[in-house]
PDB file of C-alpha atoms in Angstrom:
ATOM      1  CA  MET A   1      -2.158 -31.275  71.214  1.00  0.00           C
ATOM      2  CA  LYS A   2       0.141 -33.978  70.934  1.00  0.00           C
ATOM      3  CA  LEU A   3       3.787 -33.896  70.244  1.00  0.00           C
ATOM      4  CA  TYR A   4       3.158 -35.582  66.712  1.00  0.00           C
ATOM      5  CA  ASP A   5       0.393 -32.918  65.908  1.00  0.00           C
ATOM      6  CA  PHE A   6       2.948 -30.175  66.909  1.00  0.00           C
ATOM      7  CA  LEU A   7       5.590 -31.256  64.714  1.00  0.00           C
ATOM      8  CA  ILE A   8       3.556 -31.446  61.602  1.00  0.00           C
ATOM      9  CA  LEU A   9       2.677 -27.831  62.017  1.00  0.00           C
ATOM     10  CA  THR A  10       4.796 -25.237  60.225  1.00  0.00           C
ATOM     11  CA  GLU A  11       7.483 -23.275  62.335  1.00  0.00           C
ATOM     12  CA  GLN A  12       5.384 -20.200  62.565  1.00  0.00           C
ATOM     13  CA  GLN A  13       2.258 -22.386  63.636  1.00  0.00           C
ATOM     14  CA  GLN A  14       4.627 -24.025  66.287  1.00  0.00           C
ATOM     15  CA  TYR A  15       5.654 -20.772  67.877  1.00  0.00           C
ATOM     16  CA  GLN A  16       2.008 -19.740  67.944  1.00  0.00           C
ATOM     17  CA  ALA A  17       0.935 -23.002  69.700  1.00  0.00           C
ATOM     18  CA  VAL A  18       3.739 -22.508  72.285  1.00  0.00           C
ATOM     19  CA  TRP A  19       2.406 -19.105  72.845  1.00  0.00           C
ATOM     20  CA  ASP A  20      -1.351 -19.865  72.953  1.00  0.00           C
ATOM     21  CA  GLU A  21      -1.304 -23.450  74.504  1.00  0.00           C
ATOM     22  CA  GLY A  22       1.952 -23.369  76.390  1.00  0.00           C
ATOM     23  CA  THR A  23       2.428 -22.865  80.024  1.00  0.00           C
ATOM     24  CA  HIS A  24       5.764 -21.085  81.120  1.00  0.00           C
ATOM     25  CA  VAL A  25       7.497 -23.490  83.485  1.00  0.00           C
ATOM     26  CA  ASP A  26      11.080 -22.134  83.990  1.00  0.00           C
ATOM     27  CA  THR A  27      13.679 -19.713  82.648  1.00  0.00           C
ATOM     28  CA  LEU A  28      17.361 -20.399  82.725  1.00  0.00           C
ATOM     29  CA  ALA A  29      20.507 -18.371  81.413  1.00  0.00           C
ATOM     30  CA  CYS A  30      22.308 -20.588  79.074  1.00  0.00           C
ATOM     31  CA  ASP A  31      25.623 -19.547  77.734  1.00  0.00           C
ATOM     32  CA  GLY A  32      24.732 -15.890  77.286  1.00  0.00           C
ATOM     33  CA  VAL A  33      21.146 -17.045  75.902  1.00  0.00           C
ATOM     34  CA  THR A  34      18.031 -17.124  77.757  1.00  0.00           C
ATOM     35  CA  CYS A  35      16.138 -20.270  77.691  1.00  0.00           C
ATOM     36  CA  LEU A  36      12.291 -20.647  78.173  1.00  0.00           C
ATOM     37  CA  LEU A  37      10.791 -23.946  79.172  1.00  0.00           C
ATOM     38  CA  TYR A  38       7.092 -24.217  78.172  1.00  0.00           C
ATOM     39  CA  ALA A  39       4.749 -27.364  78.935  1.00  0.00           C
ATOM     40  CA  VAL A  40       2.391 -28.070  76.126  1.00  0.00           C
ATOM     41  CA  ASN A  41       0.155 -30.978  77.035  1.00  0.00           C
ATOM     42  CA  ASP A  42       2.601 -34.171  77.350  1.00  0.00           C
ATOM     43  CA  PHE A  43       5.562 -32.346  76.018  1.00  0.00           C
ATOM     44  CA  PHE A  44       8.107 -29.592  76.598  1.00  0.00           C
ATOM     45  CA  VAL A  45       9.358 -26.913  74.179  1.00  0.00           C
ATOM     46  CA  GLU A  46      12.396 -24.909  75.301  1.00  0.00           C
ATOM     47  CA  VAL A  47      12.677 -21.488  73.275  1.00  0.00           C
ATOM     48  CA  ARG A  48      16.117 -19.929  73.126  1.00  0.00           C
ATOM     49  CA  TYR A  49      16.518 -16.077  72.661  1.00  0.00           C
ATOM     50  CA  ILE A  50      18.851 -13.360  72.980  1.00  0.00           C
ATOM     51  CA  GLN A  51      17.271 -10.959  75.501  1.00  0.00           C
ATOM     52  CA  GLU A  52      18.985  -7.665  74.652  1.00  0.00           C
ATOM     53  CA  ASP A  53      17.643  -7.530  71.083  1.00  0.00           C
ATOM     54  CA  ASN A  54      14.638  -9.886  71.430  1.00  0.00           C
ATOM     55  CA  THR A  55      15.939 -12.435  68.899  1.00  0.00           C
ATOM     56  CA  ILE A  56      14.628 -15.953  68.821  1.00  0.00           C
ATOM     57  CA  LEU A  57      17.521 -18.310  68.081  1.00  0.00           C
ATOM     58  CA  GLY A  58      15.580 -21.409  67.942  1.00  0.00           C
ATOM     59  CA  LYS A  59      13.415 -24.082  69.815  1.00  0.00           C
ATOM     60  CA  THR A  60      13.765 -27.968  70.897  1.00  0.00           C
ATOM     61  CA  GLU A  61      10.581 -30.010  71.518  1.00  0.00           C
ATOM     62  CA  PHE A  62      11.105 -32.993  73.958  1.00  0.00           C
ATOM     63  CA  LYS A  63       9.576 -35.272  76.577  1.00  0.00           C
ATOM     64  CA  GLN A  64      12.392 -36.286  78.689  1.00  0.00           C
ATOM     65  CA  GLY A  65      16.323 -36.476  78.511  1.00  0.00           C
ATOM     66  CA  GLU A  66      19.127 -34.106  78.873  1.00  0.00           C
ATOM     67  CA  HIS A  67      17.047 -31.145  77.785  1.00  0.00           C
ATOM     68  CA  LEU A  68      14.685 -31.480  80.713  1.00  0.00           C
ATOM     69  CA  ASP A  69      17.333 -32.485  83.066  1.00  0.00           C
ATOM     70  CA  LYS A  70      18.962 -29.169  82.987  1.00  0.00           C
ATOM     71  CA  TYR A  71      15.904 -27.536  84.387  1.00  0.00           C
ATOM     72  CA  LEU A  72      15.364 -30.217  87.020  1.00  0.00           C
ATOM     73  CA  PHE A  73      19.083 -30.711  88.428  1.00  0.00           C
ATOM     74  CA  ARG A  74      20.420 -27.316  88.769  1.00  0.00           C
TER      75      ARG A  74
END
């Protein structure tokens, strides 16, 4: 699955694709929120959630840039 194919999915299908096809790469604590980095083929998805009540706050899709840098340069 390429990034474009991922983006045309519904939000629910996108999360399912991350869980089914993604590989967990790293976990960070970001401003009181847990950030999970997944690799899905040639792009990354960061899922942000609150661990205490298991609430997903959102996700960000990217291939490079500042979102990836925070995992690489810590």
